[in-house]
mmCIF file of C-alpha atoms in Angstrom:
data_model
loop_
_atom_site.group_PDB
_atom_site.id
_atom_site.type_symbol
_atom_site.label_atom_id
_atom_site.label_comp_id
_atom_site.label_asym_id
_atom_site.label_seq_id
_atom_site.Cartn_x
_atom_site.Cartn_y
_atom_site.Cartn_z
ATOM 1 C CA MET O 298 -39.276 48.964 -115.388
ATOM 2 C CA GLY O 299 -35.495 48.834 -115.604
ATOM 3 C CA SER O 300 -33.409 45.939 -116.825
ATOM 4 C CA PRO O 301 -33.068 42.849 -114.571
ATOM 5 C CA ASP O 302 -29.432 43.804 -113.863
ATOM 6 C CA ALA O 303 -30.456 47.322 -112.819
ATOM 7 C CA VAL O 304 -33.204 45.996 -110.554
ATOM 8 C CA THR O 305 -30.790 43.552 -108.940
ATOM 9 C CA ALA O 306 -28.179 46.276 -108.403
ATOM 10 C CA GLU O 307 -30.805 48.499 -106.780
ATOM 11 C CA ARG O 308 -31.957 45.680 -104.517
ATOM 12 C CA LEU O 309 -28.369 44.920 -103.438
ATOM 13 C CA ALA O 310 -27.679 48.600 -102.763
ATOM 14 C CA GLU O 311 -30.769 48.783 -100.543
ATOM 15 C CA LEU O 312 -29.677 45.661 -98.657
ATOM 16 C CA ARG O 313 -26.230 47.152 -98.065
ATOM 17 C CA ARG O 314 -27.834 50.314 -96.671
ATOM 18 C CA ARG O 315 -29.896 48.198 -94.298
ATOM 19 C CA MET O 316 -26.822 46.204 -93.251
ATOM 20 C CA ALA O 317 -24.996 49.428 -92.404
ATOM 21 C CA ALA O 318 -27.755 50.323 -89.933
ATOM 22 C CA ILE O 319 -27.392 47.080 -87.958
ATOM 23 C CA PRO O 320 -25.132 47.293 -84.872
ATOM 24 C CA ALA O 321 -21.834 45.459 -85.132
ATOM 25 C CA ARG O 322 -21.732 42.002 -83.586
ATOM 26 C CA GLY O 323 -19.533 40.626 -80.856
ATOM 27 C CA ALA O 324 -15.826 40.958 -81.446
ATOM 28 C CA ALA O 325 -16.400 42.955 -84.632
ATOM 29 C CA SER O 326 -17.818 45.759 -82.503
ATOM 30 C CA ALA O 327 -14.461 46.004 -80.767
ATOM 31 C CA GLY O 328 -12.775 46.650 -84.089
ATOM 32 C CA ARG O 329 -11.586 43.143 -84.939
ATOM 33 C CA LEU O 330 -12.853 39.984 -86.554
ATOM 34 C CA PRO O 331 -13.347 36.874 -84.408
ATOM 35 C CA SER O 332 -10.715 34.168 -84.823
ATOM 36 C CA ALA O 333 -11.549 30.702 -86.145
ATOM 37 C CA ALA O 334 -11.004 29.268 -82.655
ATOM 38 C CA GLU O 335 -13.459 31.779 -81.166
ATOM 39 C CA LEU O 336 -16.054 30.927 -83.775
ATOM 40 C CA ARG O 337 -15.730 27.209 -83.030
ATOM 41 C CA ARG O 338 -16.525 27.936 -79.390
ATOM 42 C CA GLU O 339 -19.642 29.955 -80.279
ATOM 43 C CA SER O 340 -22.991 28.732 -81.520
ATOM 44 C CA LEU O 341 -26.193 30.390 -82.634
ATOM 45 C CA ALA O 342 -29.294 29.949 -80.533
ATOM 46 C CA VAL O 343 -31.592 27.187 -81.786
ATOM 47 C CA PRO O 344 -34.954 25.848 -80.569
ATOM 48 C CA SER O 345 -34.251 24.143 -77.249
ATOM 49 C CA ALA O 346 -35.699 20.864 -78.513
ATOM 50 C CA LEU O 347 -33.032 20.725 -81.238
ATOM 51 C CA VAL O 348 -30.047 21.217 -78.931
ATOM 52 C CA GLU O 349 -29.394 17.576 -78.058
ATOM 53 C CA LEU O 350 -29.466 16.520 -81.719
ATOM 54 C CA LEU O 351 -26.717 18.977 -82.727
ATOM 55 C CA PRO O 352 -23.083 17.913 -82.187
ATOM 56 C CA GLU O 353 -22.156 21.232 -80.534
ATOM 57 C CA GLY O 354 -25.590 21.997 -79.102
ATOM 58 C CA GLY O 355 -26.188 24.705 -81.702
ATOM 59 C CA LEU O 356 -25.274 25.914 -85.194
ATOM 60 C CA ALA O 357 -21.637 26.949 -85.237
ATOM 61 C CA LYS O 358 -21.065 30.576 -86.151
ATOM 62 C CA GLY O 359 -19.254 30.893 -89.459
ATOM 63 C CA SER O 360 -20.554 27.560 -90.772
ATOM 64 C CA VAL O 361 -22.710 26.449 -93.700
ATOM 65 C CA VAL O 362 -25.635 24.093 -93.048
ATOM 66 C CA SER O 363 -27.539 22.111 -95.670
ATOM 67 C CA TYR O 364 -31.237 21.678 -94.855
ATOM 68 C CA SER O 365 -34.083 19.729 -96.425
ATOM 69 C CA GLY O 366 -37.713 19.199 -95.509
ATOM 70 C CA ALA O 367 -40.337 21.109 -93.555
ATOM 71 C CA THR O 368 -40.131 24.903 -93.407
ATOM 72 C CA SER O 369 -41.520 24.866 -89.853
ATOM 73 C CA LEU O 370 -38.085 24.115 -88.394
ATOM 74 C CA LEU O 371 -36.506 26.833 -90.558
ATOM 75 C CA ALA O 372 -39.007 29.257 -89.025
ATOM 76 C CA GLY O 373 -37.965 27.906 -85.630
ATOM 77 C CA LEU O 374 -34.300 28.655 -86.335
ATOM 78 C CA LEU O 375 -35.116 32.222 -87.368
ATOM 79 C CA ALA O 376 -37.289 32.638 -84.282
ATOM 80 C CA ALA O 377 -34.610 31.357 -81.900
ATOM 81 C CA VAL O 378 -31.898 33.655 -83.288
ATOM 82 C CA THR O 379 -34.004 36.828 -83.294
ATOM 83 C CA GLU O 380 -35.591 36.068 -79.923
ATOM 84 C CA SER O 381 -32.090 35.832 -78.433
ATOM 85 C CA GLY O 382 -31.212 39.286 -79.831
ATOM 86 C CA GLY O 383 -29.588 38.300 -83.125
ATOM 87 C CA HIS O 384 -30.445 39.447 -86.652
ATOM 88 C CA ALA O 385 -31.497 37.041 -89.390
ATOM 89 C CA ALA O 386 -32.809 36.891 -92.948
ATOM 90 C CA ALA O 387 -34.835 34.527 -95.120
ATOM 91 C CA VAL O 388 -34.010 34.760 -98.835
ATOM 92 C CA GLY O 389 -35.923 33.084 -101.657
ATOM 93 C CA LEU O 390 -38.495 31.412 -99.389
ATOM 94 C CA PRO O 391 -41.856 32.972 -100.337
ATOM 95 C CA ARG O 392 -43.820 30.219 -98.568
ATOM 96 C CA LEU O 393 -42.078 30.626 -95.245
ATOM 97 C CA GLY O 394 -44.723 31.584 -92.701
ATOM 98 C CA LEU O 395 -43.851 34.812 -90.896
ATOM 99 C CA LEU O 396 -46.913 34.395 -88.684
ATOM 100 C CA ALA O 397 -45.688 30.936 -87.694
ATOM 101 C CA ALA O 398 -42.233 32.350 -86.921
ATOM 102 C CA ALA O 399 -43.787 35.107 -84.809
ATOM 103 C CA GLU O 400 -45.828 32.537 -82.885
ATOM 104 C CA MET O 401 -42.550 30.733 -82.139
ATOM 105 C CA GLY O 402 -41.135 33.938 -80.670
ATOM 106 C CA ALA O 403 -39.456 35.592 -83.669
ATOM 107 C CA GLN O 404 -38.772 39.317 -83.346
ATOM 108 C CA LEU O 405 -39.860 40.503 -86.782
ATOM 109 C CA GLY O 406 -37.983 43.784 -86.401
ATOM 110 C CA LYS O 407 -34.757 41.763 -86.437
ATOM 111 C CA LEU O 408 -35.767 39.612 -89.418
ATOM 112 C CA ALA O 409 -35.268 40.579 -93.065
ATOM 113 C CA PHE O 410 -37.584 38.781 -95.479
ATOM 114 C CA VAL O 411 -36.609 38.725 -99.164
ATOM 115 C CA PRO O 412 -39.141 36.390 -100.820
ATOM 116 C CA ASP O 413 -38.105 37.327 -104.386
ATOM 117 C CA PRO O 414 -34.339 37.931 -104.514
ATOM 118 C CA GLY O 415 -34.239 38.025 -108.316
ATOM 119 C CA PRO O 416 -32.102 35.893 -110.633
ATOM 120 C CA ASP O 417 -29.137 35.579 -108.260
ATOM 121 C CA PRO O 418 -30.253 34.767 -104.692
ATOM 122 C CA VAL O 419 -26.718 33.658 -103.821
ATOM 123 C CA GLU O 420 -25.423 37.197 -104.340
ATOM 124 C CA VAL O 421 -28.196 38.585 -102.141
ATOM 125 C CA ALA O 422 -27.263 36.102 -99.415
ATOM 126 C CA ALA O 423 -23.606 37.116 -99.724
ATOM 127 C CA VAL O 424 -24.518 40.738 -98.990
ATOM 128 C CA LEU O 425 -26.647 39.769 -95.996
ATOM 129 C CA LEU O 426 -23.835 37.700 -94.476
ATOM 130 C CA ASP O 427 -21.954 40.969 -93.917
ATOM 131 C CA GLY O 428 -24.238 42.122 -91.130
ATOM 132 C CA LEU O 429 -26.491 39.297 -89.942
ATOM 133 C CA ASP O 430 -26.091 36.345 -87.616
ATOM 134 C CA LEU O 431 -28.138 33.882 -89.680
ATOM 135 C CA VAL O 432 -29.079 33.800 -93.357
ATOM 136 C CA VAL O 433 -31.474 31.121 -94.610
ATOM 137 C CA LEU O 434 -31.195 30.818 -98.392
ATOM 138 C CA GLY O 435 -33.741 29.070 -100.610
ATOM 139 C CA LEU O 436 -32.052 28.012 -103.843
ATOM 140 C CA GLY O 437 -35.249 27.347 -105.796
ATOM 141 C CA GLY O 438 -33.867 24.131 -107.285
ATOM 142 C CA ARG O 439 -30.591 25.704 -108.405
ATOM 143 C CA SER O 440 -27.280 23.862 -108.396
ATOM 144 C CA VAL O 441 -24.577 26.227 -107.143
ATOM 145 C CA PRO O 442 -21.062 25.716 -108.577
ATOM 146 C CA THR O 443 -18.404 24.612 -106.119
ATOM 147 C CA SER O 444 -16.395 27.761 -106.858
ATOM 148 C CA ARG O 445 -19.251 29.897 -105.494
ATOM 149 C CA THR O 446 -20.046 27.680 -102.507
ATOM 150 C CA ARG O 447 -16.419 27.985 -101.409
ATOM 151 C CA VAL O 448 -16.534 31.768 -101.699
ATOM 152 C CA LEU O 449 -19.690 32.018 -99.595
ATOM 153 C CA ALA O 450 -18.361 29.539 -97.042
ATOM 154 C CA ALA O 451 -15.248 31.686 -96.652
ATOM 155 C CA ARG O 452 -17.379 34.827 -96.365
ATOM 156 C CA ALA O 453 -19.595 33.279 -93.690
ATOM 157 C CA ARG O 454 -16.508 32.152 -91.769
ATOM 158 C CA SER O 455 -14.825 35.548 -91.922
ATOM 159 C CA LYS O 456 -18.009 37.383 -90.870
ATOM 160 C CA GLY O 457 -18.962 34.956 -88.111
ATOM 161 C CA ALA O 458 -22.362 34.430 -89.763
ATOM 162 C CA THR O 459 -24.189 31.148 -90.289
ATOM 163 C CA LEU O 460 -25.623 30.251 -93.692
ATOM 164 C CA VAL O 461 -28.407 27.668 -94.021
ATOM 165 C CA VAL O 462 -29.107 26.558 -97.605
ATOM 166 C CA THR O 463 -32.168 24.624 -98.752
ATOM 167 C CA GLY O 464 -34.003 23.615 -101.910
ATOM 168 C CA GLY O 465 -31.052 22.991 -104.222
ATOM 169 C CA ALA O 466 -27.591 21.471 -104.674
ATOM 170 C CA TRP O 467 -24.779 22.864 -102.523
ATOM 171 C CA THR O 468 -21.392 21.240 -101.961
ATOM 172 C CA GLY O 469 -19.222 21.402 -98.882
ATOM 173 C CA ALA O 470 -21.703 22.036 -96.065
ATOM 174 C CA THR O 471 -20.304 21.081 -92.663
ATOM 175 C CA LEU O 472 -23.660 19.990 -91.230
ATOM 176 C CA ARG O 473 -26.799 18.508 -92.755
ATOM 177 C CA ILE O 474 -30.293 18.601 -91.261
ATOM 178 C CA ASP O 475 -33.028 16.536 -92.896
ATOM 179 C CA THR O 476 -36.644 16.654 -91.735
ATOM 180 C CA ARG O 477 -39.858 14.870 -92.568
ATOM 181 C CA ILE O 478 -43.376 15.542 -91.310
ATOM 182 C CA ALA O 479 -44.472 12.492 -89.317
ATOM 183 C CA GLY O 480 -48.009 13.576 -88.469
ATOM 184 C CA TYR O 481 -50.458 16.296 -87.524
ATOM 185 C CA GLU O 482 -53.015 16.859 -84.795
ATOM 186 C CA GLY O 483 -55.980 19.206 -84.610
ATOM 187 C CA MET O 484 -57.878 18.379 -87.792
ATOM 188 C CA GLY O 485 -60.738 16.278 -86.425
ATOM 189 C CA ARG O 486 -62.748 14.754 -89.294
ATOM 190 C CA GLY O 487 -61.204 17.221 -91.689
ATOM 191 C CA ARG O 488 -62.236 20.238 -89.633
ATOM 192 C CA GLY O 489 -60.681 22.418 -86.973
ATOM 193 C CA ARG O 490 -57.386 24.257 -86.666
ATOM 194 C CA LEU O 491 -54.100 22.438 -87.150
ATOM 195 C CA HIS O 492 -52.223 22.940 -83.884
ATOM 196 C CA THR O 493 -49.580 20.198 -83.516
ATOM 197 C CA ILE O 494 -46.920 18.956 -85.938
ATOM 198 C CA HIS O 495 -44.630 15.948 -85.429
ATOM 199 C CA LEU O 496 -41.331 16.164 -87.269
ATOM 200 C CA ASP O 497 -38.698 13.447 -87.751
ATOM 201 C CA VAL O 498 -35.247 15.031 -87.749
ATOM 202 C CA SER O 499 -31.853 13.641 -88.759
ATOM 203 C CA VAL O 500 -28.635 15.576 -88.153
ATOM 204 C CA ARG O 501 -25.226 14.528 -89.443
ATOM 205 C CA THR O 502 -21.747 15.848 -90.093
ATOM 206 C CA ARG O 503 -18.866 14.589 -92.190
ATOM 207 C CA SER O 504 -17.339 12.720 -89.256
ATOM 208 C CA THR O 505 -20.238 11.667 -87.025
ATOM 209 C CA PRO O 506 -23.112 9.198 -87.472
ATOM 210 C CA PRO O 507 -26.633 10.613 -87.794
ATOM 211 C CA ARG O 508 -28.476 11.730 -84.698
ATOM 212 C CA THR O 509 -32.207 11.283 -85.044
ATOM 213 C CA GLY O 510 -35.300 12.182 -83.084
ATOM 214 C CA ARG O 511 -38.906 13.285 -83.340
ATOM 215 C CA LEU O 512 -39.678 16.913 -82.509
ATOM 216 C CA THR O 513 -43.180 18.152 -81.783
ATOM 217 C CA LEU O 514 -44.425 21.694 -82.359
ATOM 218 C CA CYS O 515 -47.520 22.442 -80.289
ATOM 219 C CA PRO O 516 -49.445 25.352 -78.718
ATOM 220 C CA HIS O 517 -48.200 26.878 -75.470
ATOM 221 C CA ASN O 518 -50.225 29.806 -74.104
ATOM 222 C CA THR O 519 -50.208 32.391 -76.910
ATOM 223 C CA GLN O 520 -47.184 30.888 -78.702
ATOM 224 C CA THR O 521 -46.129 27.600 -80.245
ATOM 225 C CA LYS O 522 -43.172 25.709 -78.778
ATOM 226 C CA TRP O 523 -40.936 22.827 -79.775
ATOM 227 C CA GLN O 524 -40.943 19.845 -77.433
ATOM 228 C CA ALA O 525 -37.833 17.786 -76.672
ATOM 229 C CA PRO O 526 -37.151 15.013 -79.191
ATOM 230 C CA GLN O 527 -38.377 11.471 -78.766
ATOM 231 C CA PRO O 528 -36.186 8.609 -80.036
ATOM 232 C CA ASN O 529 -36.480 7.908 -83.748
ATOM 233 C CA PRO O 530 -35.123 4.430 -84.534
ATOM 234 C CA ALA O 531 -34.079 4.919 -88.156
ATOM 235 C CA PRO O 532 -32.232 7.837 -89.814
ATOM 236 C CA LEU O 533 -33.951 9.535 -92.716
ATOM 237 C CA GLU O 534 -32.745 8.489 -96.148
ATOM 238 C CA THR O 535 -31.215 11.337 -98.140
ATOM 239 C CA ALA O 536 -29.925 11.630 -101.657
ATOM 240 C CA THR O 537 -26.760 13.613 -100.991
ATOM 241 C CA ASP O 538 -24.003 13.639 -98.429
ATOM 242 C CA VAL O 539 -22.904 16.599 -96.344
ATOM 243 C CA ALA O 540 -19.662 16.929 -98.259
ATOM 244 C CA SER O 541 -21.170 16.240 -101.678
#
């Protein structure tokens, strides 16, 4: 076994090789970077049930999103992006269910899964932002210094990629999504297969009040689908603000 630094360097080199094999996206394929105005007009695909809760109907390309709560909606985000033809990655999320994502429609050939990114998952995410549309980063309880969050926010903006961070402290996100499991169905008397999940969702930005609703994930033919949100009278309580 090599030193931790050598292992990390090897992992990053392999990720860069994989990024080089991914076709260029959008305006970048024409030999230029998208402008900030173009990015504001573009959004990543999201589960259809989440659209009406998001201020722009999607996750803005080039933005950073702070997320807390159930991993099922994270799997839904990855599924929506890859199903629409985009490329995505999940970093530092060993418990994220790839089977669940596939059942939501994820194209696993367009999804990079890095469950153990080593001692610096932020650096791994920075590399992936170069070539992917969406990077979901699990911080594992880490608190990331503001100096680094600003660097990654600038990188995401310049690359037209969206970064979703969860499981730690991150300052300066432009959007916050908080979720809470509200109930299950399918476990009659402690037996049977869990098939339906109800999720309370709260979405807020720095300048808008929270939008809340209850999303339901349930079976549909051979897949699982998100149903449109039902009204949720009270926003979820959270410990940190979007801009904190």
